[in-house]
Coordinates of C-alpha atoms and ligand atoms in Angstrom, one line a residue:
X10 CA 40.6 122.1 110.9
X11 CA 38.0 119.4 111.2
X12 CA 38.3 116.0 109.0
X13 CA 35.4 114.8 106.9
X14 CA 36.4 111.3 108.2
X15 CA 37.2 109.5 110.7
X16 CA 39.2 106.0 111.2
X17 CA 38.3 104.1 114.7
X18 CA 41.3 101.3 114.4
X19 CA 40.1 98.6 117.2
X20 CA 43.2 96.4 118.6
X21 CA 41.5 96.1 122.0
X22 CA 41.7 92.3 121.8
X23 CA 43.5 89.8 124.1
X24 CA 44.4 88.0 120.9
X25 CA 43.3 84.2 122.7
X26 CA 43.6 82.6 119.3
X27 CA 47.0 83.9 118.2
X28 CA 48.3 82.5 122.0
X29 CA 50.8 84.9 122.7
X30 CA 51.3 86.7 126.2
X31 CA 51.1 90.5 124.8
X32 CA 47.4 91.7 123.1
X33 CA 47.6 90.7 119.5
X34 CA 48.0 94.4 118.5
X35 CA 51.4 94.5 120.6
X36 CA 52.8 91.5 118.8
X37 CA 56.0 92.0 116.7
X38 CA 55.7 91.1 112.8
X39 CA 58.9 91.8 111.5
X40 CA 60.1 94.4 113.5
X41 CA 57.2 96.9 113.6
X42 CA 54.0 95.4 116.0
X43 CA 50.9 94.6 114.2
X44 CA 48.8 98.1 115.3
X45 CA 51.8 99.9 114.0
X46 CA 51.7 98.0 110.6
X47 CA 48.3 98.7 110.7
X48 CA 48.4 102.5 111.4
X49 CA 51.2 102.9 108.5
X50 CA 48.5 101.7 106.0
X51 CA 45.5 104.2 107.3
X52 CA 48.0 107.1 107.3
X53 CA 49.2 106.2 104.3
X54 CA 45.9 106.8 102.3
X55 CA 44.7 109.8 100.5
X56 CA 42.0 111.5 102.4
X57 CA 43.3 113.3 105.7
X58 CA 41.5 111.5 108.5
X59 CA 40.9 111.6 112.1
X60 CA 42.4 108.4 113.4
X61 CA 41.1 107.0 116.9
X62 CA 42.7 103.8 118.0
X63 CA 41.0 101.7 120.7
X64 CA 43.8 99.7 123.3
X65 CA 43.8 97.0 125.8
X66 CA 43.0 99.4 129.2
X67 CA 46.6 98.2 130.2
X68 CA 48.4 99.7 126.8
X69 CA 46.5 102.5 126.3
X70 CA 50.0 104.8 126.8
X71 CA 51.9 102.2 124.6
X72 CA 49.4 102.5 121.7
X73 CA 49.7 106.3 121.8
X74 CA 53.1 106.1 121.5
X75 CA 53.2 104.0 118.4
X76 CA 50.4 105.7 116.8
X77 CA 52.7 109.1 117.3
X78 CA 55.4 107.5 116.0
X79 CA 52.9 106.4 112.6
X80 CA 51.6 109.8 112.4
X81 CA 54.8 112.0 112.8
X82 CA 53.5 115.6 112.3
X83 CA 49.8 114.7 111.5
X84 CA 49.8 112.9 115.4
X85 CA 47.0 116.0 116.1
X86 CA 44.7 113.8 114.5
X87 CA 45.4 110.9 116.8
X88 CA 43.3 109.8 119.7
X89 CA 43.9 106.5 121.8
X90 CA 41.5 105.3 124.1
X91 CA 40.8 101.9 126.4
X92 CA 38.9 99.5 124.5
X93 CA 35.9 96.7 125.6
X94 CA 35.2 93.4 127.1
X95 CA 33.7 92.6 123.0
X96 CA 34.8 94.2 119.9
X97 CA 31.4 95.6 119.3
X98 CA 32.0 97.5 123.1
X99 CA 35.4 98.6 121.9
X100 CA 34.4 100.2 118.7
X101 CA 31.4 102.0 120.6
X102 CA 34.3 103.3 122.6
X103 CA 35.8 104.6 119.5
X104 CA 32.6 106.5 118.5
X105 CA 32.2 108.6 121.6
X106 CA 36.0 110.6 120.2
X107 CA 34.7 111.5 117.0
X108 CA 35.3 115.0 116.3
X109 CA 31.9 116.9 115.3
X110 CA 32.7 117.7 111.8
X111 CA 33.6 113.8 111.3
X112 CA 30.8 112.6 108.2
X113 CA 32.0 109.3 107.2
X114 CA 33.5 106.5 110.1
X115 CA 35.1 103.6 108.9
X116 CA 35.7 100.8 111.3
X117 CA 38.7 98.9 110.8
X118 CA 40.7 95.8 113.0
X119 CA 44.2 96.5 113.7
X120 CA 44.3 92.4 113.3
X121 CA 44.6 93.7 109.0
X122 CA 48.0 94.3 109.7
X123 CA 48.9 94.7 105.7
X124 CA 45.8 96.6 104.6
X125 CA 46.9 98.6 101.8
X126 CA 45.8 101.9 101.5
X127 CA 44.0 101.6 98.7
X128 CA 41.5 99.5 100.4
X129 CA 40.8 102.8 102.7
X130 CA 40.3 105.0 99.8
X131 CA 37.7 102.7 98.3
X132 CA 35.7 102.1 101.0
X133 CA 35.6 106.2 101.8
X134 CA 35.0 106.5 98.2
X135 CA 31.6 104.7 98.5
X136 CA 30.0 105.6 101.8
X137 CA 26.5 108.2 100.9
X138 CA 24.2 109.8 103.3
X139 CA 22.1 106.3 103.3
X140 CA 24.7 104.0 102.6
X141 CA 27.3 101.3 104.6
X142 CA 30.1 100.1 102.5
X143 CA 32.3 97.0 103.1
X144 CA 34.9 95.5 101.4
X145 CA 34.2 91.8 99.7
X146 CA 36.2 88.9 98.0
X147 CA 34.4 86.2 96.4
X148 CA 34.6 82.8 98.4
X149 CA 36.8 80.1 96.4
X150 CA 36.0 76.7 98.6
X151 CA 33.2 75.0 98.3
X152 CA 30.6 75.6 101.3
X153 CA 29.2 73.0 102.8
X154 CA 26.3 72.9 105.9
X155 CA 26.7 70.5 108.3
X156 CA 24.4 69.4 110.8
X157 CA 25.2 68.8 114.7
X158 CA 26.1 65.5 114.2
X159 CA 29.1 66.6 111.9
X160 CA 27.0 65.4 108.7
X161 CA 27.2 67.2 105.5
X162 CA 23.7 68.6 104.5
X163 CA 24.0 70.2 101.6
X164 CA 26.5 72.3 99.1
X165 CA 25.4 76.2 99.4
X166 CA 25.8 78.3 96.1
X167 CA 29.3 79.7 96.3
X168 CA 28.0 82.7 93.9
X169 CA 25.7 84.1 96.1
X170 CA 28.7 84.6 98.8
X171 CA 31.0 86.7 99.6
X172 CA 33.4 87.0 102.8
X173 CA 34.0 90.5 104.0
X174 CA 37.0 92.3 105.7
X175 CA 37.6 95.9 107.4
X176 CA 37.9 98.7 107.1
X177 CA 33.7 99.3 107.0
X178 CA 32.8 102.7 105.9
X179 CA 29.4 104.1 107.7
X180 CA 27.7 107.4 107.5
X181 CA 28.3 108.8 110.8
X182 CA 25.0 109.5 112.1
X183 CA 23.4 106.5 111.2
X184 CA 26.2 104.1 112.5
X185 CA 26.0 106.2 115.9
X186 CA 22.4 105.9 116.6
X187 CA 22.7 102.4 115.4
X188 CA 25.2 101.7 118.1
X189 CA 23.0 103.4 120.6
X190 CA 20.6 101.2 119.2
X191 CA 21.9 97.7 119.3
X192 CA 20.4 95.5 122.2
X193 CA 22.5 92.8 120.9
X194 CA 26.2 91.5 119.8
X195 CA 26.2 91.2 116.3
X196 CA 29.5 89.4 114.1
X197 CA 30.6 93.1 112.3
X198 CA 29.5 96.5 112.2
X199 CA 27.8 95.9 108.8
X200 CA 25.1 93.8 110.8
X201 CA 24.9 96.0 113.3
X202 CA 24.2 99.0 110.8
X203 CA 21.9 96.9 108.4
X204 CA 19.7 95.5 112.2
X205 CA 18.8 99.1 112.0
X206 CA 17.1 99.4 108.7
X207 CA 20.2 100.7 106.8
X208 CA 21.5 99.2 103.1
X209 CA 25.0 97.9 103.0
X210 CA 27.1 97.7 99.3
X211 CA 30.3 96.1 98.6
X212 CA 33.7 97.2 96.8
X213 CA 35.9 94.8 96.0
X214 CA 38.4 93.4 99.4
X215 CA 42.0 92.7 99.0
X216 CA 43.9 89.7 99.7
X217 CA 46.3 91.2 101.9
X218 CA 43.6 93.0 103.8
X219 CA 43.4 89.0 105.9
X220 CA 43.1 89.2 109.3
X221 CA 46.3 87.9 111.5
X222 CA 44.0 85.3 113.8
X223 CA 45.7 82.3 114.0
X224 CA 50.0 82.1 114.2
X225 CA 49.5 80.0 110.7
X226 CA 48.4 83.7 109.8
X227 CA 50.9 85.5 111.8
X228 CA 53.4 83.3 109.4
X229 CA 51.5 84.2 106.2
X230 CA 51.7 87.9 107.1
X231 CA 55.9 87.5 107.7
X232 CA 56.2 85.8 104.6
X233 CA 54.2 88.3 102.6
X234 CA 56.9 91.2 104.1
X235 CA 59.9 89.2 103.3
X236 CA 62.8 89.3 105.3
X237 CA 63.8 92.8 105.4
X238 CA 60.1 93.3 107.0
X239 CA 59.8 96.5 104.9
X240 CA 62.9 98.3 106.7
X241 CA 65.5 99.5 104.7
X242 CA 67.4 96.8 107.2
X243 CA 69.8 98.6 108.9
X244 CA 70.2 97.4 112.1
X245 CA 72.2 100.2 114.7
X246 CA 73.2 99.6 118.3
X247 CA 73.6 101.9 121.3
X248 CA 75.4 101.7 124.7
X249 CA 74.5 104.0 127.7
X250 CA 75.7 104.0 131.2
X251 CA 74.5 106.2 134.5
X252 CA 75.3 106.0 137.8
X253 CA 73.7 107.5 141.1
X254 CA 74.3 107.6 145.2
X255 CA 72.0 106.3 147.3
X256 CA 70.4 109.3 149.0
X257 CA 68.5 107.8 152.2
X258 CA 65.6 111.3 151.7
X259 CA 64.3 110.5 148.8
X260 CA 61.8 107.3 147.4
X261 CA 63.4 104.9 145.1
X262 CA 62.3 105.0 141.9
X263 CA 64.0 102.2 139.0
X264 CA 63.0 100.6 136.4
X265 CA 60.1 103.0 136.0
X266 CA 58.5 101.5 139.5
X267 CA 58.6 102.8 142.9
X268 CA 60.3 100.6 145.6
X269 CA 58.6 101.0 148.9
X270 CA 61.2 100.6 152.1
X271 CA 64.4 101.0 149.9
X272 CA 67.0 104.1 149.8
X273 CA 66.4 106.0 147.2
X274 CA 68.6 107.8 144.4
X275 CA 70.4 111.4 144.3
X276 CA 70.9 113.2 141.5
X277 CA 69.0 114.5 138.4
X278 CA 64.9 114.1 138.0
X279 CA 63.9 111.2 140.1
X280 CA 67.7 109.3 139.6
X281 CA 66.1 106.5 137.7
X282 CA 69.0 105.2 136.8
X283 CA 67.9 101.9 135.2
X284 CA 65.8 104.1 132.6
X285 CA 68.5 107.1 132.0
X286 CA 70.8 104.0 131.0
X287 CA 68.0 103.1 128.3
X288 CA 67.6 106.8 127.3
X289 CA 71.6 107.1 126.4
X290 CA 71.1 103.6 124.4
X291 CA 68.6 104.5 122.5
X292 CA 70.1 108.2 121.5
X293 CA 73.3 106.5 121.3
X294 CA 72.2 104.0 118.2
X295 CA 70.3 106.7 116.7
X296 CA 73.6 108.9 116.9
X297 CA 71.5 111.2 118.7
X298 CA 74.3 112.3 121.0
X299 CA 73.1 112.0 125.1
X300 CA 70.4 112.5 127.4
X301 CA 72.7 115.6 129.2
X302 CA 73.8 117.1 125.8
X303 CA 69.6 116.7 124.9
X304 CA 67.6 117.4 127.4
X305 CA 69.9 119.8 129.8
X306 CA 70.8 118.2 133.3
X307 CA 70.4 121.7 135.2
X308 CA 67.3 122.5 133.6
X309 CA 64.8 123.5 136.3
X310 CA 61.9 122.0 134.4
X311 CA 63.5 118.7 133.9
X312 CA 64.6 118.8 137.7
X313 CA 61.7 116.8 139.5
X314 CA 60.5 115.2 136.4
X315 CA 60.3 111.9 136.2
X316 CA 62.2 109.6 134.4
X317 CA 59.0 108.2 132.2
X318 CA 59.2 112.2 130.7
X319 CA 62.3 111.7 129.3
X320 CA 62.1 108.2 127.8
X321 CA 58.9 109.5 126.0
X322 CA 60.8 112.8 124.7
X323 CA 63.7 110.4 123.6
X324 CA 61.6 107.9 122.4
X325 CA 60.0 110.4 119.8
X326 CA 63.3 111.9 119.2
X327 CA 64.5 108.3 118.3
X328 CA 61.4 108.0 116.0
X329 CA 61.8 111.1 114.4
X330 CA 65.0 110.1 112.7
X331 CA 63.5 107.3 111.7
X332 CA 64.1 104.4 113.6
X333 CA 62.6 101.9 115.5
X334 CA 63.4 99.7 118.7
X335 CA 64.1 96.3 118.3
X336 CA 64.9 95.7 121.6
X337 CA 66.5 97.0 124.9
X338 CA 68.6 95.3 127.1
X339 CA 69.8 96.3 130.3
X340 CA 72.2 95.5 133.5
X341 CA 71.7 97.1 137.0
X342 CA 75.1 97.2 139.4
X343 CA 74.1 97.4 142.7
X344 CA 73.6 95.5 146.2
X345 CA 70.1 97.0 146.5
X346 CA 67.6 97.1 145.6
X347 CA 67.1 93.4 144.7
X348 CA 65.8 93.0 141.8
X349 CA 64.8 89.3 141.1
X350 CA 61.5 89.6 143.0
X351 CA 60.6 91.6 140.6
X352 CA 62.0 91.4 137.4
X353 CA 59.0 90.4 135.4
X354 CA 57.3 93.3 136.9
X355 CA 60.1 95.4 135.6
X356 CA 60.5 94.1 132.3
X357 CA 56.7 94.6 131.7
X358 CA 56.9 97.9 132.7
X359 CA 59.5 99.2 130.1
X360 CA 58.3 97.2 127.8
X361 CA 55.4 99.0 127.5
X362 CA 57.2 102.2 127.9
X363 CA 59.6 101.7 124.9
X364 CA 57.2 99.5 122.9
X365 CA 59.7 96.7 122.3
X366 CA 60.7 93.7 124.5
X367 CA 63.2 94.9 127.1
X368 CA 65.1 92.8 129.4
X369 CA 66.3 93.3 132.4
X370 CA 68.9 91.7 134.6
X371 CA 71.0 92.0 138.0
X372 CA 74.2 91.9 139.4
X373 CA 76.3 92.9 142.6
X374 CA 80.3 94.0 142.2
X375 CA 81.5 90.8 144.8
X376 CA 82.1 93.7 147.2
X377 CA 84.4 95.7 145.0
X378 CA 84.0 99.2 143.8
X379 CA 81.6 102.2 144.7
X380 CA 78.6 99.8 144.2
X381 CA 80.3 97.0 146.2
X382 CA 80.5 99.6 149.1
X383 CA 76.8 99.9 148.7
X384 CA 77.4 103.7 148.1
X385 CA 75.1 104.1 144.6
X386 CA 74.1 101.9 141.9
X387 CA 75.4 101.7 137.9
X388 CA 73.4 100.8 135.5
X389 CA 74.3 99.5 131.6
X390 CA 72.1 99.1 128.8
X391 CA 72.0 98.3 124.7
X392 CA 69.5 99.3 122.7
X393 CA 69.2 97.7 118.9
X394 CA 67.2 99.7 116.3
X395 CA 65.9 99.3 112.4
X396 CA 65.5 101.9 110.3
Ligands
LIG20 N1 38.9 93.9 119.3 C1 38.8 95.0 120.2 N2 38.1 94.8 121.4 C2 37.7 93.6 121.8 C3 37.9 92.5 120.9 C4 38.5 92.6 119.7 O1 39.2 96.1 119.9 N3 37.2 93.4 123.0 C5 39.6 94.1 118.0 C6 40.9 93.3 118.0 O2 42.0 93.9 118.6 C7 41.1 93.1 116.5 C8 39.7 93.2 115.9 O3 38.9 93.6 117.0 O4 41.9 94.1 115.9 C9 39.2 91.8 115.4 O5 39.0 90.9 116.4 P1 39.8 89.5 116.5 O6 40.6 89.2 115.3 O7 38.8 88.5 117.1 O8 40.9 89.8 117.7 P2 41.0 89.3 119.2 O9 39.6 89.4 119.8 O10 42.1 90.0 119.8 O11 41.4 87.8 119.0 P3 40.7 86.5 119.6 O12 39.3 86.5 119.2 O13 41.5 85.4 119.1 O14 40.9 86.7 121.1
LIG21 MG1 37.9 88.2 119.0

């Protein structure tokens, strides 16, 4: 079935402003990232939509997960793609996913983390055949314009101005061929639609439909949550544990990256030991039993596969008893490979394959044990989840 509406949520940004090291989208606010705040308010409101998120080139698998996760049985309806070098690129990268039957696009930032979904529903509610809607909230400080010199130069009627937010509603033929229109960056799609001869109306915004630029705002947005950061609270942890033998034949792959020059692992899929570790954690706190008791360890289709296919499978499995990770931590045994070359690279890697910080560290056994011998490696993780 087609949807009479589509939402393109952009969270393409680098986030420069907010001065953190993941894209704004990525970042945590109270235990749930800011796109997947975001998509819990779009999937929240009353008309069934198609929802197309555009991500960072680099998180484009990340976003997809969350946005599964948000979605639950309606993730048909989900499409991810990379976004832009400007947010004006990254929404026309949006466009080019809308189903045919799609009538009415709204444009909304994944930056309005705590959108409520009544915001959604009023915007869809007002978008004709002719007609842009965005939402507006009056403007409460007095405006001033200032000249180069940092001189005030006059007071500008307050009643004549408004500041506007996302999501703006568009009808969809006339926002596309505006977009294939514009020969310029414009600040928001509304100027971008109006450029090409099209009237724009306003509902009325909603204070908790700000945009998370600044951390001041990041703070304002925890506040409004509250400390329980709209989880019931409860917190659960998980341990999991897997070992393998080096097997000289094969490629080494750990951590979910391929180690050129090193032996690699025996045993089942690609013996990613480091990731079937983080698998068992995270079924473990969800009292999901284990990755053997899930997914079948003589399986034939699981027998190649590798390890990123069964941290996704767990991953949604973990999500669909309603949890989410907090975090992950985990310990490789082992005399090889070594890891501290590359432990940022590692640590970004599952990061962005559990969507929550994981960290990763190293140790040898001094010598003793299996590992000491240098016959296989062990690896120990935790995982922590909400619900
Ligand atoms: N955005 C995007 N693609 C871009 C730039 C911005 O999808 N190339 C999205 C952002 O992810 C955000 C929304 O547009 O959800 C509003 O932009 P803004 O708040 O400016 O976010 P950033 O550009 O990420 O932040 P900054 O300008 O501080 O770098
Ligand atoms: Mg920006």
């Amino acid at each position: 079935m087609g949807f009479r509406v589509a939402v393109i949520v952009v969270a393409a940004g680098s986030g420069a402003r907010l001065g953190r090291a993941e894209p704004k989208a990525f970042v945590e606010l109270r235990g749930a990232t800011i796109l997947e705040r975001a998509l819990r308010g779009v999937f929240a409101s009353s008309e069934p939509a198609q929802v197309i998120v555009v991500a960072p080139s680099g998180r484009v698998a990340q976003a997809r997960r969350i946005g599964e996760f948000v979605a639950g049985a309606a993730s048909g309806c989900l499409s991810v793609v990379a976004g832009g070098e400007t947010r004006q690129d990254s929404v026309a990268a949006g466009l080019q996913l809308l189903d045919p039957e799609v009538e009415v696009v709204l444009v909304h930032d994944a930056a309005r983390a705590l959108t409520p979904p009544e915001l959604i529903d009023r915007v869809v509610g007002a978008v004709t055949e002719d007609l842009g809607v965005i939402p507006a909230l009056p403007v409460s400080d007095t405006i001033k314009r200032i000249d180069t010199r940092e001189l005030v130069v006059d007071t500008i009627d307050r009643s004549e101005l408004v500041h506007v937010q996302t999501p703006q509603g568009f009808p969809r033929a006339q926002l596309v061929a505006a977009y294939a229109a514009a020969d310029q960056a414009y600040t928001d799609d509304a100027a971008l639609f109006s450029a090409a001869g099209h009237d724009v109306t306003v509902v009325e915004g909603e204070a908790r439909a700000f945009k998370i630029t600044t951390g001041w705002d990041l703070h304002r947005a925890e506040n409004l949550l509250g400390h329980s950061g709209g989880h019931s609270g409860a917190l659960r942890t998980g341990l999991g544990l897997d070992v393998h033998a080096y097997d000289d034949g094969t490629p080494l792959w750990l951590g979910g990256l391929y180690w050129p020059d090193e032996p690699g692992l025996a045993g089942h899929s690609d013996g990613d030991a480091v990731i079937h570790a983080i698998c068992d954690a995270l079924l473990s706190a969800a009292g999901l039993g284990d990755l053997g008791g899930r997914f079948g360890t003589d399986e034939p289709r699981f027998a190649d596969a590798s390890s990123e296919v069964f941290l996704h499978e767990t991953l949604l499995l973990v999500a669909g008893a309603g949890f989410a990770v907090v975090n992950v931590a985990v310990q490789l045994v082992a005399n090889r490979p070594k890891l501290s070359g590359r432990r940022g690279e590692i640590e970004a890697r599952l990061s962005e394959l559990v969507g929550a910080p994981v960290s990763v560290a190293a140790t040898t056994s001094d010598g003793l044990g299996f590992t000491g011998r240098g016959e296989g490696v062990s690896a120990l993780a935790t995982a922590l989840l909400s619900s």
